Coordinates of N, CA and C in Angstrom, one line a residue:
M197 N 8.6 17.0 8.3 CA 9.3 16.0 7.8 C 9.9 16.2 6.4
E198 N 11.3 16.1 6.4 CA 11.9 16.0 5.0 C 12.3 14.8 4.6
L199 N 12.2 14.6 3.3 CA 12.7 13.4 2.6 C 13.9 13.4 1.8
P200 N 14.8 12.6 1.9 CA 15.9 12.7 0.9 C 15.6 12.7 -0.5
P201 N 16.2 13.1 -1.4 CA 15.9 12.9 -3.0 C 15.9 11.4 -3.5
E202 N 16.3 10.6 -2.7 CA 16.4 9.1 -3.1 C 15.6 8.3 -2.0
G203 N 14.4 7.8 -2.4 CA 13.7 7.0 -1.4 C 13.2 5.7 -1.8
K204 N 12.3 5.0 -1.4 CA 11.9 3.6 -1.9 C 10.2 3.8 -1.9
L205 N 9.8 3.1 -3.0 CA 8.4 3.1 -3.2 C 8.0 1.6 -2.8
L206 N 7.1 1.4 -1.9 CA 6.6 0.2 -1.5 C 5.2 -0.1 -2.1
R207 N 5.0 -1.3 -2.7 CA 3.7 -1.4 -3.3 C 3.1 -2.9 -3.0
I208 N 2.1 -2.8 -2.3 CA 1.3 -4.0 -1.5 C 0.1 -4.2 -2.4
F209 N 0.0 -5.4 -3.2 CA -1.1 -5.9 -4.0 C -1.8 -6.8 -3.4
I210 N -3.1 -6.4 -2.8 CA -3.8 -7.4 -2.1 C -5.3 -7.3 -2.6
G211 N -6.2 -8.2 -2.0 CA -7.8 -8.0 -2.4 C -8.5 -7.3 -1.3
E212 N -9.5 -6.7 -1.8 CA -10.5 -5.8 -1.1 C -10.9 -6.7 0.0
S213 N -11.2 -7.8 -0.1 CA -11.9 -8.7 1.0 C -10.8 -9.2 2.0
D214 N -9.6 -9.0 1.8 CA -8.4 -9.4 2.6 C -8.7 -8.7 4.1
K215 N -8.6 -9.4 5.1 CA -8.6 -9.0 6.4 C -7.5 -9.1 7.5
Y216 N -7.4 -8.1 8.4 CA -6.4 -8.6 9.4 C -6.9 -7.8 10.6
E217 N -6.9 -8.6 11.9 CA -7.3 -8.0 13.0 C -8.7 -7.5 13.0
G218 N -9.6 -8.2 12.2 CA -11.0 -7.6 12.1 C -11.3 -6.7 11.0
K219 N -10.2 -5.9 10.5 CA -10.6 -4.9 9.8 C -10.0 -5.1 8.3
P220 N -10.4 -4.3 7.2 CA -9.9 -4.6 6.0 C -8.2 -4.4 6.2
L221 N -7.5 -5.3 5.2 CA -6.1 -5.4 5.4 C -5.4 -4.0 4.9
Y222 N -6.0 -3.4 3.9 CA -5.5 -2.2 3.4 C -5.7 -1.0 4.3
E223 N -6.8 -1.0 5.1 CA -7.0 0.1 6.2 C -5.9 -0.2 7.1
W224 N -5.6 -1.5 7.7 CA -4.8 -1.9 8.7 C -3.2 -1.4 8.3
I225 N -3.1 -1.5 6.9 CA -1.8 -1.3 6.5 C -1.6 0.3 6.5
V226 N -2.4 1.1 6.0 CA -2.5 2.6 6.0 C -2.3 3.1 7.4
I227 N -3.0 2.7 8.3 CA -3.1 3.0 9.9 C -1.8 2.8 10.4
K228 N -1.0 1.5 10.3 CA 0.2 1.1 10.7 C 1.3 1.9 10.1
A229 N 1.1 2.3 8.8 CA 2.3 3.2 8.3 C 2.3 4.4 9.0
K230 N 1.0 5.0 9.3 CA 1.1 6.3 10.1 C 1.6 6.3 11.4
E231 N 1.2 5.0 12.0 CA 1.8 4.8 13.4 C 3.1 4.6 13.5
H232 N 3.8 4.0 12.4 CA 5.2 4.0 12.3 C 5.9 5.2 11.8
G233 N 5.3 6.2 11.7 CA 5.9 7.4 11.1 C 6.4 7.7 9.8
L234 N 5.8 6.6 8.7 CA 6.1 6.8 7.3 C 5.7 8.1 6.9
A235 N 6.2 8.4 5.7 CA 5.9 9.6 5.0 C 4.4 9.7 4.7
G236 N 4.0 8.6 3.9 CA 2.7 8.8 3.5 C 2.2 7.4 3.0
A237 N 1.1 7.2 3.0 CA 0.4 5.9 2.3 C -0.8 6.2 1.6
T238 N -1.1 5.5 0.6 CA -2.4 5.5 -0.1 C -2.8 4.2 -0.5
A239 N -4.1 4.1 -0.5 CA -4.9 2.8 -1.0 C -5.6 3.2 -2.0
I240 N -5.2 2.4 -3.3 CA -6.1 2.6 -4.5 C -6.9 1.3 -4.9
R241 N -8.0 1.5 -5.1 CA -8.9 0.4 -5.6 C -8.9 0.1 -7.1
G242 N -8.7 -1.1 -7.4 CA -8.5 -1.3 -8.8 C -9.8 -1.6 -9.4
L243 N -9.9 -1.5 -10.8 CA -11.2 -1.8 -11.5 C -11.2 -3.2 -12.0
M244 N -9.9 -3.8 -12.3 CA -9.7 -5.2 -12.8 C -8.4 -5.8 -12.6
G245 N -8.3 -6.8 -12.4 CA -6.9 -7.6 -12.1 C -6.9 -9.0 -12.0
F246 N -5.8 -9.6 -11.7 CA -5.7 -10.9 -11.4 C -4.4 -11.1 -10.8
G247 N -4.1 -12.2 -9.9 CA -2.9 -12.4 -9.3 C -2.4 -13.8 -9.4
A248 N -1.8 -14.4 -8.3 CA -1.2 -15.6 -8.4 C -2.3 -16.8 -8.6
N249 N -3.5 -16.8 -8.3 CA -4.4 -17.7 -8.5 C -5.2 -17.5 -9.8
S250 N -4.8 -16.6 -10.7 CA -5.3 -16.3 -12.0 C -6.7 -16.2 -12.2
R251 N -7.4 -15.7 -11.1 CA -8.7 -15.7 -11.1 C -9.0 -14.2 -11.4
I252 N -9.7 -13.6 -12.5 CA -10.2 -12.3 -12.6 C -11.1 -11.7 -11.7
H253 N -10.8 -10.6 -11.3 CA -11.6 -9.7 -10.3 C -11.9 -8.3 -11.1
T254 N -13.2 -8.1 -11.4 CA -13.6 -7.0 -12.0 C -14.8 -6.2 -11.4
S255 N -15.0 -5.2 -11.8 CA -16.2 -4.4 -11.3 C -17.3 -4.2 -12.3
K256 N -17.0 -5.0 -13.6 CA -18.1 -5.1 -14.1 C -19.4 -5.4 -13.7
I257 N -20.6 -5.0 -14.1 CA -21.8 -5.0 -13.4 C -22.5 -6.6 -13.7
L258 N -22.0 -7.3 -14.8 CA -22.5 -8.7 -15.0 C -21.6 -9.5 -14.1
R259 N -20.4 -9.1 -13.6 CA -19.6 -9.9 -12.9 C -19.0 -9.3 -11.6
L260 N -20.1 -8.6 -11.0 CA -19.6 -7.9 -9.7 C -18.6 -8.7 -8.9
S261 N -17.6 -8.1 -8.6 CA -16.7 -8.7 -7.6 C -16.7 -8.1 -6.3
L262 N -16.7 -8.9 -5.2 CA -16.7 -8.2 -3.8 C -15.2 -8.2 -3.3
D263 N -14.4 -8.7 -4.3 CA -12.7 -8.7 -4.1 C -12.0 -8.2 -4.9
L264 N -12.3 -6.7 -5.3 CA -11.5 -6.0 -6.4 C -10.0 -5.9 -5.9
P265 N -9.0 -5.6 -6.8 CA -7.8 -5.3 -6.5 C -7.6 -4.1 -5.7
I266 N -6.7 -4.3 -4.6 CA -6.3 -2.9 -4.0 C -4.6 -3.0 -4.1
I267 N -4.3 -1.7 -4.2 CA -2.8 -1.4 -4.2 C -2.5 -0.4 -2.9
V268 N -1.6 -0.6 -2.2 CA -1.3 0.3 -1.1 C 0.3 0.7 -1.4
E269 N 0.4 2.0 -1.6 CA 1.5 2.7 -2.1 C 2.0 3.5 -0.9
I270 N 3.4 3.3 -0.6 CA 4.0 3.9 0.5 C 5.5 4.4 0.1
V271 N 5.6 5.7 0.6 CA 7.0 6.1 -0.1 C 7.7 6.8 1.3
D272 N 8.9 6.4 1.3 CA 9.7 6.8 2.5 C 11.3 6.6 2.3
T273 N 12.2 6.8 3.2 CA 13.5 6.2 3.2 C 13.6 4.7 3.1
Q274 N 14.7 4.4 2.6 CA 14.9 2.8 2.6 C 14.9 2.2 3.9
E275 N 15.6 2.9 4.7 CA 15.6 2.2 6.4 C 14.1 2.0 6.7
K276 N 13.3 3.0 6.6 CA 12.1 3.1 7.3 C 11.2 2.0 6.5
I277 N 11.2 2.1 5.2 CA 10.4 1.2 4.4 C 10.8 -0.4 4.8
K278 N 12.1 -0.7 4.7 CA 12.7 -1.9 5.1 C 12.1 -2.3 6.6
G279 N 12.1 -1.5 7.4 CA 11.6 -1.8 8.7 C 10.1 -2.3 8.6
F280 N 9.2 -1.4 7.9 CA 7.9 -1.8 7.9 C 7.6 -3.0 7.0
L281 N 8.5 -3.3 6.1 CA 8.4 -4.4 5.3 C 8.4 -5.9 6.1
A282 N 9.3 -5.7 7.1 CA 9.4 -6.7 7.9 C 8.1 -7.1 8.8
I283 N 7.4 -6.2 9.0 CA 6.0 -6.2 9.7 C 4.9 -6.8 8.7
L284 N 5.1 -6.3 7.6 CA 4.1 -6.8 6.4 C 4.2 -8.1 6.2
E285 N 5.5 -8.6 6.1 CA 5.8 -10.2 5.8 C 5.0 -11.0 6.7
N286 N 4.7 -10.8 7.8 CA 3.9 -11.6 8.7 C 2.3 -11.3 8.5
V287 N 2.0 -10.4 7.9 CA 0.7 -9.9 7.8 C 0.0 -10.3 6.5
V288 N 0.6 -10.0 5.3 CA 0.1 -10.3 4.2 C 0.2 -11.7 3.9
K289 N -0.9 -12.3 3.8 CA -0.9 -13.9 3.7 C -1.1 -14.3 2.0
E290 N -1.6 -13.4 1.4 CA -1.8 -13.5 -0.1 C -1.8 -12.2 -0.7
G291 N -0.8 -12.2 -2.0 CA -0.7 -11.1 -2.6 C 0.7 -10.8 -3.1
L292 N 1.0 -9.7 -3.4 CA 2.4 -9.4 -4.0 C 2.9 -7.9 -3.4
I293 N 4.1 -8.1 -2.8 CA 4.8 -6.8 -2.6 C 6.0 -6.5 -3.2
T294 N 6.0 -5.3 -3.9 CA 7.3 -5.1 -4.6 C 7.9 -3.7 -4.1
L295 N 9.3 -3.5 -4.1 CA 9.9 -2.3 -3.6 C 10.9 -1.7 -5.0
E296 N 10.7 -0.5 -5.2 CA 11.3 0.3 -6.3 C 12.1 1.4 -5.6
K297 N 13.0 1.9 -6.3 CA 13.6 3.1 -6.1 C 12.5 4.4 -6.4
A298 N 12.6 5.3 -5.6 CA 11.6 6.5 -5.9 C 12.4 7.8 -5.8
D299 N 12.5 8.6 -6.9 CA 13.2 9.7 -6.9 C 12.2 11.0 -6.3
I300 N 12.4 11.5 -5.1 CA 11.4 12.3 -4.5 C 11.7 13.8 -4.9
H301 N 10.7 14.4 -5.7 CA 10.8 15.7 -6.0 C 10.3 16.7 -5.3
L302 N 9.0 16.5 -4.5 CA 8.4 17.5 -3.7 C 7.8 16.6 -2.6
Y303 N 7.8 17.0 -1.4 CA 7.0 16.5 -0.2 C 7.0 17.6 0.8
K304 N 5.7 18.3 0.9 CA 5.3 19.2 1.9 C 3.9 19.3 2.2
S305 N 3.8 19.8 3.4 CA 2.5 20.0 4.0 C 1.8 21.5 3.5
G306 N 0.7 21.4 3.4 CA 0.1 22.7 3.1 C -0.2 23.6 4.2
N307 N 0.2 23.3 5.5 CA 0.2 24.1 6.4 C 1.5 24.5 7.2
Q308 N 2.5 24.9 6.2 CA 3.6 25.3 6.7 C 3.8 26.8 7.1
D309 N 4.5 26.9 8.4 CA 4.8 28.4 8.9 C 5.4 29.1 7.8
K310 N 5.1 30.4 7.7 CA 5.7 31.4 6.7 C 6.6 32.3 7.5

């Protein structure tokens, strides 16, 4: 798969305890991104953060949170990202979704034929 030099970066900010269809929401998003043929997706667990409700979530031992911030990042073409975004709008009940321009410099698999 090749990507054009100009793509989009979709970022989904959610909580670790958010669920959809019985599984963690971040896991559901990554699996659905793969099923929809997107170039790639990564779920990142945050150490600390807060969102619209202004509650601090942290991994500090004295205030151990079971709902740490999760960011899912997906990069692909504008068309594919926009299509996937329509799915997410019905699934993400609480959080933040951003869309940015992404300059794609390299995208390749390690097992390419020589």
